Short mmCIF file of C-alpha atoms in Angstrom, two decimals:
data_model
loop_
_atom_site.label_atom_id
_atom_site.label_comp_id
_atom_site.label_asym_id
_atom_site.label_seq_id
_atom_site.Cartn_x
_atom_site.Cartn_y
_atom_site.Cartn_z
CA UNK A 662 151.17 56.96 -9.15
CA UNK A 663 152.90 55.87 -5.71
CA UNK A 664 156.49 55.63 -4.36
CA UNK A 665 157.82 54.04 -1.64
CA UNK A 666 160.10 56.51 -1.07
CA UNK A 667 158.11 59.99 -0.56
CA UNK A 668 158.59 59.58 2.88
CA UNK A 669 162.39 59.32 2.66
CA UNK A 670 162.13 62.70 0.69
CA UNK A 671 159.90 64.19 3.50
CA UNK A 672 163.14 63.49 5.62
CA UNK A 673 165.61 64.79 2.87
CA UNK A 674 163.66 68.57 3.46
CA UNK A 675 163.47 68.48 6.78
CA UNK A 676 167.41 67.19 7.28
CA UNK A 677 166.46 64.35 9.21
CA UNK A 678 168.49 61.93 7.50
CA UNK A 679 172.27 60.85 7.22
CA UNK A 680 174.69 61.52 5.22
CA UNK A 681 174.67 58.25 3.39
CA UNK A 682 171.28 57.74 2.93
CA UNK A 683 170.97 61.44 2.07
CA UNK A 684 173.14 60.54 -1.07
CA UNK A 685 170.81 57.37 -2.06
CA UNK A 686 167.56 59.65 -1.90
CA UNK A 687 169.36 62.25 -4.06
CA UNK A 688 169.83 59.59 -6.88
CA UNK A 689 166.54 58.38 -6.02
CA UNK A 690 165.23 62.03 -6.75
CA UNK A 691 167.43 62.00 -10.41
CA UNK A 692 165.95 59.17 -11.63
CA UNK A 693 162.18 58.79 -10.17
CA UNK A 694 159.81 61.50 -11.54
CA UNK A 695 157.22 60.73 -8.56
CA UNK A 696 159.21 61.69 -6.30
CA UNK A 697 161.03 65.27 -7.50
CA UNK A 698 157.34 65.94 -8.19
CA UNK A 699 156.77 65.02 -4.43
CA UNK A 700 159.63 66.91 -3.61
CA UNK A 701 158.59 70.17 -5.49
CA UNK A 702 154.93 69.77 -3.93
CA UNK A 703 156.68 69.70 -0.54
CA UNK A 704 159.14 72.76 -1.19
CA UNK A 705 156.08 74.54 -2.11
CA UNK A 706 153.53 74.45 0.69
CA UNK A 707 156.60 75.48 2.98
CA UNK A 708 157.14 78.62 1.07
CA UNK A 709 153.55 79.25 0.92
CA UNK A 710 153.32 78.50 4.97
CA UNK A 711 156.64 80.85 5.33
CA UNK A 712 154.27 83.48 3.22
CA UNK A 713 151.47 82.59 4.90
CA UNK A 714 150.65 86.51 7.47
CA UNK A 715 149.99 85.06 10.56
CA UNK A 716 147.32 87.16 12.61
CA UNK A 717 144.88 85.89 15.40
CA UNK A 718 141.25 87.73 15.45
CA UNK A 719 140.31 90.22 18.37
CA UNK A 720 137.93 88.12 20.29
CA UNK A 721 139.99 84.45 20.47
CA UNK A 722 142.86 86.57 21.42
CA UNK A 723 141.33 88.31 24.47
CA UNK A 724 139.76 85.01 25.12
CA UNK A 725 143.06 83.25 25.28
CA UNK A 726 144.56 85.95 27.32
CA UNK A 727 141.63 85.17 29.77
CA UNK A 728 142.02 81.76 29.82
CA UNK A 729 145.76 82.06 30.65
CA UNK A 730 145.32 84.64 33.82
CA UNK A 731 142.76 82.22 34.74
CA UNK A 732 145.21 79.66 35.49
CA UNK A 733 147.47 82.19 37.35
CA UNK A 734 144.64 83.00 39.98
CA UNK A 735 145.43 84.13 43.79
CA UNK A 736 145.25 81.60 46.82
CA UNK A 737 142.55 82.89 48.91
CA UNK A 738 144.51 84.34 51.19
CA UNK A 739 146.19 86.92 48.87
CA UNK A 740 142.44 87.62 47.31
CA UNK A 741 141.34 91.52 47.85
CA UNK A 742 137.67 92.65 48.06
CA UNK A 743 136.74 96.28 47.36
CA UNK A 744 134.53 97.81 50.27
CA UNK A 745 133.09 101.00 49.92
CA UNK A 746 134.12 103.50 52.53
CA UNK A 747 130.67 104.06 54.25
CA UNK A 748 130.62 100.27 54.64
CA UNK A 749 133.79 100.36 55.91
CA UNK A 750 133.18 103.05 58.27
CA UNK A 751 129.92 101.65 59.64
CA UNK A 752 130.96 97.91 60.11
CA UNK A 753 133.62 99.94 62.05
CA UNK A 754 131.38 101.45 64.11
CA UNK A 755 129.06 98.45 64.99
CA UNK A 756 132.34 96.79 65.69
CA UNK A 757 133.29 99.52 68.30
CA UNK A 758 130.15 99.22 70.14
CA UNK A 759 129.88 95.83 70.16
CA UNK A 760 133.26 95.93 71.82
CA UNK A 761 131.76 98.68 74.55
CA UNK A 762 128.57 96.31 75.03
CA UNK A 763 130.60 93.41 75.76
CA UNK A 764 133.06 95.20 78.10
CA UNK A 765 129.72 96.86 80.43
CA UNK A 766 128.71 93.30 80.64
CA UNK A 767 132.02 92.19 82.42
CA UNK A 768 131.99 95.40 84.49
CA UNK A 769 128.41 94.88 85.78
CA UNK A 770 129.40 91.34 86.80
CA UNK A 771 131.96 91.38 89.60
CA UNK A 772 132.19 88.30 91.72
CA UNK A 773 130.79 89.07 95.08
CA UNK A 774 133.40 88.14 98.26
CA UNK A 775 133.40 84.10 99.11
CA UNK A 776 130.40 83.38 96.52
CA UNK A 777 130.58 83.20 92.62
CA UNK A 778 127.67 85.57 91.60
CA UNK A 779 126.32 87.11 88.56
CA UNK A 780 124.99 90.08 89.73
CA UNK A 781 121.93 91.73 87.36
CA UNK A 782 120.70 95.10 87.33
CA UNK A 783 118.25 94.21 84.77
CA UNK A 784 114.53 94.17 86.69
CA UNK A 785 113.04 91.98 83.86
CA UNK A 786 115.54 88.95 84.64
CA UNK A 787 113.60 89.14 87.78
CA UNK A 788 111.18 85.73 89.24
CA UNK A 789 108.86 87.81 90.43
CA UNK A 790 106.31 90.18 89.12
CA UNK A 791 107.25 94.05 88.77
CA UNK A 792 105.09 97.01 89.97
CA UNK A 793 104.80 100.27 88.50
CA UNK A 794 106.16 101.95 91.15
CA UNK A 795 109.95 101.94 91.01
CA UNK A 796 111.69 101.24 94.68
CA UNK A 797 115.33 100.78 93.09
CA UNK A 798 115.82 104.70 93.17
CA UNK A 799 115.05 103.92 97.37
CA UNK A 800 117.16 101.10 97.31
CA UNK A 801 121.47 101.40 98.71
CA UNK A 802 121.33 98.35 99.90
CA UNK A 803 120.89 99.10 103.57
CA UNK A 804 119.20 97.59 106.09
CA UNK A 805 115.32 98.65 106.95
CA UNK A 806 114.95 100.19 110.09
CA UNK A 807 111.84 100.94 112.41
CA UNK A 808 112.51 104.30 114.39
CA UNK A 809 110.07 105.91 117.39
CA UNK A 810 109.38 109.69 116.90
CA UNK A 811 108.02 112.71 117.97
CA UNK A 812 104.88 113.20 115.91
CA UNK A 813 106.60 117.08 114.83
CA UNK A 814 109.47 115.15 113.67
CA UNK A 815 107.87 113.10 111.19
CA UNK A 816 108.98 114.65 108.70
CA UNK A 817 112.83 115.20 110.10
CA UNK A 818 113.64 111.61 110.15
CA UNK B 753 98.60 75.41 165.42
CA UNK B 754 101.52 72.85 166.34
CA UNK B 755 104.65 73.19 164.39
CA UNK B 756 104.15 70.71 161.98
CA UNK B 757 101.32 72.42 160.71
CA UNK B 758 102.75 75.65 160.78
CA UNK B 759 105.55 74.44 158.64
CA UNK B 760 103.21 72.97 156.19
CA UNK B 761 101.18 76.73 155.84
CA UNK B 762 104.61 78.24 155.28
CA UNK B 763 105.66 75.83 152.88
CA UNK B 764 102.34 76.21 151.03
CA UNK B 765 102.34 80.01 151.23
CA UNK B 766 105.83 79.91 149.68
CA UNK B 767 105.10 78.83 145.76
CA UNK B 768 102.42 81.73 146.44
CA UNK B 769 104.78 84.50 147.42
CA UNK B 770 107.49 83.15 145.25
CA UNK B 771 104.87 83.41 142.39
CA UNK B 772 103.92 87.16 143.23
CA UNK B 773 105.99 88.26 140.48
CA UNK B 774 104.13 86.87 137.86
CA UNK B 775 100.87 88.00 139.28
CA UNK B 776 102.19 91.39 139.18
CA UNK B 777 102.97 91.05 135.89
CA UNK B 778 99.37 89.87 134.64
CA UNK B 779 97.89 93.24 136.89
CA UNK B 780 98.51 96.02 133.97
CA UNK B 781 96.19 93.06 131.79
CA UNK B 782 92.90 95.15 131.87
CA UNK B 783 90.14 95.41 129.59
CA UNK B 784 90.67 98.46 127.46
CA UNK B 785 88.41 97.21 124.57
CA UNK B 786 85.41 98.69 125.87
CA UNK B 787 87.02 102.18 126.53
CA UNK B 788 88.13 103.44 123.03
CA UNK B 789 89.43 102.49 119.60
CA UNK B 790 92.80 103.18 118.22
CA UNK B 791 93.38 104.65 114.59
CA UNK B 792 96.63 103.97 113.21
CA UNK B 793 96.88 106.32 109.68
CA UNK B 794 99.55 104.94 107.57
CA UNK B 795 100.98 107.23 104.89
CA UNK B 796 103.69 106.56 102.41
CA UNK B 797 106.03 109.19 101.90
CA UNK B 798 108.36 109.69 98.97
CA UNK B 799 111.46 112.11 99.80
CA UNK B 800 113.74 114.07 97.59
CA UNK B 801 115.72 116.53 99.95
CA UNK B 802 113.18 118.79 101.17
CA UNK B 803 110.01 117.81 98.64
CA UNK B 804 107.89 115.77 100.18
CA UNK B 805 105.34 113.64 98.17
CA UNK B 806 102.66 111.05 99.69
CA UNK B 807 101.98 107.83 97.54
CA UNK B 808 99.98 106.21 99.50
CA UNK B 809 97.54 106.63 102.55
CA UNK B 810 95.62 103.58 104.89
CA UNK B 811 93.61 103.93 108.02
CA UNK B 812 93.68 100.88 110.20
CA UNK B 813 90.60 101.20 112.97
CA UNK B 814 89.88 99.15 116.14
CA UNK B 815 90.04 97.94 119.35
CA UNK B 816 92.93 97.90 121.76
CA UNK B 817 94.89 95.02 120.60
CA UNK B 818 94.32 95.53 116.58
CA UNK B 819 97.41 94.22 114.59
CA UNK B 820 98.43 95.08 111.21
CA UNK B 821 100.31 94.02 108.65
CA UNK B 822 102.02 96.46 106.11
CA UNK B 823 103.95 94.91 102.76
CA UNK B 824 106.13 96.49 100.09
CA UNK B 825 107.03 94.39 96.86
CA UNK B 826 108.45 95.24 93.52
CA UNK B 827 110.25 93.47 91.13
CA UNK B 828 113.41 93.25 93.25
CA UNK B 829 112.60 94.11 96.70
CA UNK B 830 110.13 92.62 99.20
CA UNK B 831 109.20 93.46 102.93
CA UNK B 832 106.75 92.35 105.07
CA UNK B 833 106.30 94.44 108.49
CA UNK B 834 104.22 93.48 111.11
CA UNK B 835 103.03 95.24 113.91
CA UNK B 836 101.11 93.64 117.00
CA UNK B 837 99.82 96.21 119.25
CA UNK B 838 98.53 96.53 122.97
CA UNK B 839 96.97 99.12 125.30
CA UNK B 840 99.25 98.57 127.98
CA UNK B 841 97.73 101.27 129.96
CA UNK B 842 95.59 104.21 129.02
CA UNK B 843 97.53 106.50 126.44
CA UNK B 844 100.35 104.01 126.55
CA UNK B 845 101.34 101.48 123.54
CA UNK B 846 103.25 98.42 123.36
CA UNK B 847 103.79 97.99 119.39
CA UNK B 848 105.96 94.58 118.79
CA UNK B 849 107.43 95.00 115.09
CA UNK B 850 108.86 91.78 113.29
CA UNK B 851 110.33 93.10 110.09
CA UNK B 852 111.28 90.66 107.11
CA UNK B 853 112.85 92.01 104.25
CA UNK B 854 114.12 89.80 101.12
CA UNK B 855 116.69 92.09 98.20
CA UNK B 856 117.03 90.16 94.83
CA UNK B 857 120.75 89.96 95.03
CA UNK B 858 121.71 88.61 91.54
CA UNK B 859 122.45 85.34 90.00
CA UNK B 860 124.19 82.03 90.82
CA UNK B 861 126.29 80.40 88.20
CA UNK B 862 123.92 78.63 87.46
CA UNK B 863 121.01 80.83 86.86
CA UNK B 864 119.27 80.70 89.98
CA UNK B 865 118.13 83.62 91.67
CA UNK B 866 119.76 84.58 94.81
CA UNK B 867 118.35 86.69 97.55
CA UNK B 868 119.63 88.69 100.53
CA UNK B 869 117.13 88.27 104.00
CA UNK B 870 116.98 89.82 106.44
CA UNK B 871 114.87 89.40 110.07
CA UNK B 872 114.36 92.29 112.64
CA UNK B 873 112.17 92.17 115.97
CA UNK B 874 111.18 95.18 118.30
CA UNK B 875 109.24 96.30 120.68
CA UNK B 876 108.53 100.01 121.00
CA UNK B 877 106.80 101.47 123.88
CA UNK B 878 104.45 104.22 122.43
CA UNK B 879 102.60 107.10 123.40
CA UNK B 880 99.50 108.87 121.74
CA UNK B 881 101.91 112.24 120.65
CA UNK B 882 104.53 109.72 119.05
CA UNK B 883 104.39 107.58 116.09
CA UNK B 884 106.56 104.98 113.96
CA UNK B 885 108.56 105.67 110.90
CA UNK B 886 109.34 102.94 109.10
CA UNK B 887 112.45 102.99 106.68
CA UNK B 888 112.59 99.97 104.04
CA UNK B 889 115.27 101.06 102.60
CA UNK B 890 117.53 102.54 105.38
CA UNK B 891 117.77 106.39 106.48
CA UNK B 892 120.54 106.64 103.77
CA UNK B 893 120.53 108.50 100.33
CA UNK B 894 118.66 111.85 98.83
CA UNK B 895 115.30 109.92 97.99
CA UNK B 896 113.90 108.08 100.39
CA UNK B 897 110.83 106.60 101.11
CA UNK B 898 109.16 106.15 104.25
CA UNK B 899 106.45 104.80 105.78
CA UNK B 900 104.99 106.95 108.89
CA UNK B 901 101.99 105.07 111.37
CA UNK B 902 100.72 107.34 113.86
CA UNK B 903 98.42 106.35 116.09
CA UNK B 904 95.66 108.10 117.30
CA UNK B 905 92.02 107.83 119.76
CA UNK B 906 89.36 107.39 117.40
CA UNK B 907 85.96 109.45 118.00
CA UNK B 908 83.96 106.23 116.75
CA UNK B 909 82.28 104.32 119.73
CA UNK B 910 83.19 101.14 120.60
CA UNK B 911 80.11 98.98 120.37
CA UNK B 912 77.71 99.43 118.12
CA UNK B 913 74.14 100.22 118.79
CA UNK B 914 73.42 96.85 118.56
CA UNK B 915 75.69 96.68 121.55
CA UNK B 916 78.03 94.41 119.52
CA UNK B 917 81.76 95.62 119.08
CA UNK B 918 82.37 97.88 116.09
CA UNK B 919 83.85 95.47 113.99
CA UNK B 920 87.90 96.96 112.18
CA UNK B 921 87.86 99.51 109.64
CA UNK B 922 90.37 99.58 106.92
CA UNK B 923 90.29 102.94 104.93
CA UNK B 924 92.51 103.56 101.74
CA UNK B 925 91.81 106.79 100.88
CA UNK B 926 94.81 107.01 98.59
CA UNK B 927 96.00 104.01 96.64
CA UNK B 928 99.84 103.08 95.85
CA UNK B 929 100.49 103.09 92.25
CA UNK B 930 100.75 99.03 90.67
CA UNK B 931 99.22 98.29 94.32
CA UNK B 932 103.18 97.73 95.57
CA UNK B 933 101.95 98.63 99.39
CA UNK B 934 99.28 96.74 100.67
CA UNK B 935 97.82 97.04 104.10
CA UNK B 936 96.05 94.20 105.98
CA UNK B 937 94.44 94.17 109.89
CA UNK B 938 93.23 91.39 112.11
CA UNK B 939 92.43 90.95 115.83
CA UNK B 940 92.77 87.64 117.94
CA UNK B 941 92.86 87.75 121.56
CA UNK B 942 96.79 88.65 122.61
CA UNK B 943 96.57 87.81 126.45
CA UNK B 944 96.57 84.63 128.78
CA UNK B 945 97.27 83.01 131.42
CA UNK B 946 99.26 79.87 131.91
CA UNK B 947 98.89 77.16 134.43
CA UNK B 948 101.79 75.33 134.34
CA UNK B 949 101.61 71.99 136.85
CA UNK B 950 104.50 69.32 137.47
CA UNK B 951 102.97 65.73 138.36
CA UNK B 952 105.77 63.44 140.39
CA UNK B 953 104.63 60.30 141.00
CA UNK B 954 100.69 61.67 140.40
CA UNK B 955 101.43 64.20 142.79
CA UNK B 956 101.47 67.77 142.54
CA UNK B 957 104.98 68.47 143.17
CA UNK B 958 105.58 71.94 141.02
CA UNK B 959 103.20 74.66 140.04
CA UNK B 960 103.61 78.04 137.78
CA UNK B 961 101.22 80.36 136.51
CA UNK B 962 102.08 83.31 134.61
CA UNK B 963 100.25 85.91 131.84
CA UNK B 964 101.90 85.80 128.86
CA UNK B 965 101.22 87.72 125.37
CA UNK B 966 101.30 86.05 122.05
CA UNK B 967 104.04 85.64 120.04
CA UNK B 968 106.56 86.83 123.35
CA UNK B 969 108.02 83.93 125.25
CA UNK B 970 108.22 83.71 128.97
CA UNK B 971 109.39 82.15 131.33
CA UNK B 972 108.14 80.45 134.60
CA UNK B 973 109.76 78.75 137.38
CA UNK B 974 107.51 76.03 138.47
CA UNK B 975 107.43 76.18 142.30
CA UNK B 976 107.95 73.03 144.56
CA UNK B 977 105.21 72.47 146.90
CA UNK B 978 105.04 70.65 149.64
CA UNK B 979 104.66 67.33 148.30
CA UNK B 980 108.04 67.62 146.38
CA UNK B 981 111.42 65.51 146.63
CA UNK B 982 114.09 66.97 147.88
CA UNK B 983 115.59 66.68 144.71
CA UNK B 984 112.90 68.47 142.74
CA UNK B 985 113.04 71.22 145.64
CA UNK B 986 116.73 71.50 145.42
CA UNK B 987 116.87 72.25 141.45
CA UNK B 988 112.99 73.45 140.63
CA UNK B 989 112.24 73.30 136.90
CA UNK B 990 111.66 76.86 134.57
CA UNK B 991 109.74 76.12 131.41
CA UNK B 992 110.33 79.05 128.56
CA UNK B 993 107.17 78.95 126.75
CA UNK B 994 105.87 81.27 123.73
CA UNK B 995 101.94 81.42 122.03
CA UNK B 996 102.29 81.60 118.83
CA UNK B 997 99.12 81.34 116.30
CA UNK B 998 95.61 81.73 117.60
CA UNK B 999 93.78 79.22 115.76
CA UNK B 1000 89.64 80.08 115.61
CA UNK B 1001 88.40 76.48 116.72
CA UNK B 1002 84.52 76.60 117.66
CA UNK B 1003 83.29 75.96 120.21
CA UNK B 1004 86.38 76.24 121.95
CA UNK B 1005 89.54 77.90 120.14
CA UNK B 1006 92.98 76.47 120.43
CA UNK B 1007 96.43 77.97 120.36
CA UNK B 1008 100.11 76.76 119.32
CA UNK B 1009 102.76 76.94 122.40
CA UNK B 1010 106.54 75.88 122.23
CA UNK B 1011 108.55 75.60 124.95
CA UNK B 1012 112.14 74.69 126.39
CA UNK B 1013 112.01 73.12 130.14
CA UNK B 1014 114.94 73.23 132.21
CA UNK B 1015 116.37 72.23 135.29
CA UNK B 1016 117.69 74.94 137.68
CA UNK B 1017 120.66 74.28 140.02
CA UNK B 1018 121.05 77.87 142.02
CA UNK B 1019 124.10 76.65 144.21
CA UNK B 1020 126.27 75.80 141.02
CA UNK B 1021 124.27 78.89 138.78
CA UNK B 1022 123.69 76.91 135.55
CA UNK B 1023 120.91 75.07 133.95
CA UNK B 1024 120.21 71.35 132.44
CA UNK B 1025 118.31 71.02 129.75
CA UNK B 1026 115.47 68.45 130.29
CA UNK B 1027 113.44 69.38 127.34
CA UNK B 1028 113.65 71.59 124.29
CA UNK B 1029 111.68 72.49 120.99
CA UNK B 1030 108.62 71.14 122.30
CA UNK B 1031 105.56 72.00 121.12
CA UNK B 1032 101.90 71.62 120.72
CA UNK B 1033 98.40 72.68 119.89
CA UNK B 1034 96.16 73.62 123.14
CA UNK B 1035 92.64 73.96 123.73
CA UNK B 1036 91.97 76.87 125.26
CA UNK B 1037 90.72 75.73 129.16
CA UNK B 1038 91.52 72.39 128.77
CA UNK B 1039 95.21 70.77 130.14
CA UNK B 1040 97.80 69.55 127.67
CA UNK B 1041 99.62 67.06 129.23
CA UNK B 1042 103.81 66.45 128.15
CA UNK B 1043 104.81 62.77 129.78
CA UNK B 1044 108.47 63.54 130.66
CA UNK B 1045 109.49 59.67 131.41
CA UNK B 1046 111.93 59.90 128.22
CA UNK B 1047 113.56 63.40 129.62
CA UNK B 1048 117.02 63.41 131.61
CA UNK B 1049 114.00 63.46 135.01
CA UNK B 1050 113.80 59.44 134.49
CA UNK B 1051 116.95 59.24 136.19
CA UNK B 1052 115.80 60.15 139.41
CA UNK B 1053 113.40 56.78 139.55
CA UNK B 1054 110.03 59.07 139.74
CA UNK B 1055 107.44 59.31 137.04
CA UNK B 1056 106.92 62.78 135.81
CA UNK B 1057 103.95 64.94 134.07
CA UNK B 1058 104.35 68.24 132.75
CA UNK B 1059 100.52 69.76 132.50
CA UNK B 1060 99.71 73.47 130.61
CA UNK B 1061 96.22 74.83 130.75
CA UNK B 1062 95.94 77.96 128.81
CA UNK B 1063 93.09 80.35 129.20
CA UNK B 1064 92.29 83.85 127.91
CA UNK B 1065 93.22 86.40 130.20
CA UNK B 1066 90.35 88.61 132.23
CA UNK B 1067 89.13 90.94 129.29
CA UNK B 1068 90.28 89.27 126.76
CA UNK B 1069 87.70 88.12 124.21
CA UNK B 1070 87.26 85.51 121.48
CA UNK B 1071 85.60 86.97 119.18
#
């Protein structure tokens, strides 16, 4: 059995109708047995729902909370990273001497008078072949010199 | 003996008295290679205040006019040292030194490597109880290292028993460690003499002779002789001229001259340049002839020749 009007009594419950047409569904409801059967269905799943103990199990609910501070995450900018401290201290310390590396560099290089030069104390940057025999301990930067002397002074000069 | 003719013995015995001075400077040219051999010990010394340490030791052995060559190299540093030597009399040494250093200085911008030079001549005049010390680096500084030649007679004869000159001796009797000092001798003939002839108009109108050692430029004034111009007799012509390499050319060797020729004006003391940076390749004995028709002399009208003839001096041998 069917009546056109079980949707207007849907309405009725939930107050979604006027005040006029309100009044026509509630003579409706007198004289149609359909639909005060319809009505009493309705009245009853939404005391059962009302009943109804509402509780969500462990695992969804830690999933959903996931899934919500997932869309709240950090820009990258505001992002933190956990270092250990002896990583911390030794990227420190690299950092430190590469710093003193770099600044000996700059020192050994000073720009001789009238002439751009990159002066090298390095003897492997060298063109030419090395000996074993190391002259740089000899070597101010004077000019040679050829001198005549007594043969007892030899060892004076 | 009428005047004219006495004139023309004065004016020939001129260039010849003029010229006296550069006879008298061939007269100490003797021939000492017969009379002894010269040992030259060359030791390198390392010095750290008062320690002394040797690193290397060479014996260079010859005849009078032995030259030697001593060279220091490392990775950075580089000098060549050369030493020409003469007997100028007995016990008495003329050592010419021509010292060429080259310091790695650093780099350019762009990478290249850059080098300081540096170029030293002299001559020392030597005696058998004195000796060279030889400073690469400069007398500064705690370490040092030197290099100390001292000459000395050798005991060893001359000739051989074959009657052929004893041939150079190098000795190393200690090495320098990696080889950085190396020690090399060689004898050409150091001593000639220079006939130096001015052709005007075919004629013999200038004439200079000197003795003159390789690698030591002199200078000559050619003398006008009789058959002159007055113009060539007012302002004679002095040619500077240097021997440089003796070249070993069988049968006959040759040797490379330069030379500067100049025009001499005495009243007004200065000097025109008639030629300069000339140069050539003689035969010993034979003349090298220098047309000078393209010189500042082709003003004048006359056609001039400028003729050298270069021989070894009395003594002096080839081989």
């Amino acid at each position: 059995m069917d009546c056109n009007w079980t949707e207007k009594v849907s309405q009725l419950l939930d107050e979604e109708l006027s005040g006029d047409e309100a009044l026509r569904v509630e003579e409706h409801l007198s004289a149609c047995s359909v639909c005060s059967g319809a009505r009493e269905d309705f009245l009853r799943v939404r005391r059962e729902i009302k009943a109804y103990d509402f509780q969500l199990e462990p695992f969804a609910n830690e999933r959903a909370l996931r899934d919500i501070l997932a869309s709240e995450k950090a820009p990258f900018w505001r992002r933190r990273i956990a270092v250990p401290v002896p990583a911390m201290a030794t990227l420190l310390v690299l950092l430190l001497a590469l710093g003193l590396w770099s600044a000996s560099l700059r020192i050994r290089r000073p720009a001789a008078e009238g002439a751009r030069v990159n002066q090298t104390t390095e003897a492997n940057s060298q063109p030419e072949p090395g000996g074993a025999f190391d002259l740089s301990r000899f070597d101010h930067g004077e000019r040679a010199a050829v001198i005549k002397i007594k043969r007892e002074q030899s060892s004076n000069q | 003996m009428n005047a004219r003719r006495k004139l023309l013995s004065l004016l020939l015995a001129l260039p010849l008295l003029m010229t006296g001075d550069a006879l008298n400077r061939a007269q100490p040219v003797q021939n000492f290679v017969d009379q002894q051999r010269i040992r030259f010990q060359i030791a390198t010394v390392e010095e750290d205040g008062n320690v002394r340490r040797i690193v290397s030791l060479s014996t260079v052995e010859g005849p009078p006019g032995t030259d030697f060559d001593i060279n220091l190299q490392d990775a950075r540093f580089k000098m060549s040292a050369r030493f020409l030597t003469d007997l100028v009399a007995p016990g008495a040494l003329k050592v010419r030194t021509k010292l060429n250093t080259r310091r790695f200085y650093g780099l350019s911008p762009k990478n290249l490597p850059l080098y300081e030079e540096d170029a030293q001549a002299e001559t020392l005049q030597l005696g058998f109880d004195e000796g060279i010390v030889l400073l690469p680096f400069g007398r500064g500084g705690d370490q040092r290292l030197k290099i100390e030649i001292t000459p000395v007679l050798s005991d060893e004869s001359p000739r051989l028993a074959s009657g052929n000159l004893r041939p150079l001796e190098i000795k190393i009797p200690q090495q320098s460690p990696g080889g950085i000092i190396q020690v090399s001798a060689s004898r050409t003939p150091h001593r000639f003499i220079v006939e130096a002839t001015l052709l005007e108009d075919g004629r013999e109108a200038a004439i200079g002779n000197g003795d003159f050692l390789i690698e030591e430029a002199e200078e000559l004034i050619l003398q006008p002789t009789a058959d002159a111009s007055n113009e060539l007799s007012q302002s004679p012509l002095a040619l500077k001229l240097g021997l440089s390499d003796y070249l070993r050319n069988r049968p006959v060797d040759n040797v490379s001259i330069s030379f500067d020729l100049f025009r001499t004006d005495a009243q007004r003391n200065r000097r025109e340049p008639v030629a300069a940076n000339w140069a050539g390749v003689a035969e010993l004995g034979s003349p090298l002839s220098y047309d000078l028709d393209d010189t500042s002399l082709k003003s004048s009208g006359r056609k001039y020749e400028l003729r050298l003839k270069i021989n070894l001096a009395p003594g002096e041998q080839a081989n």
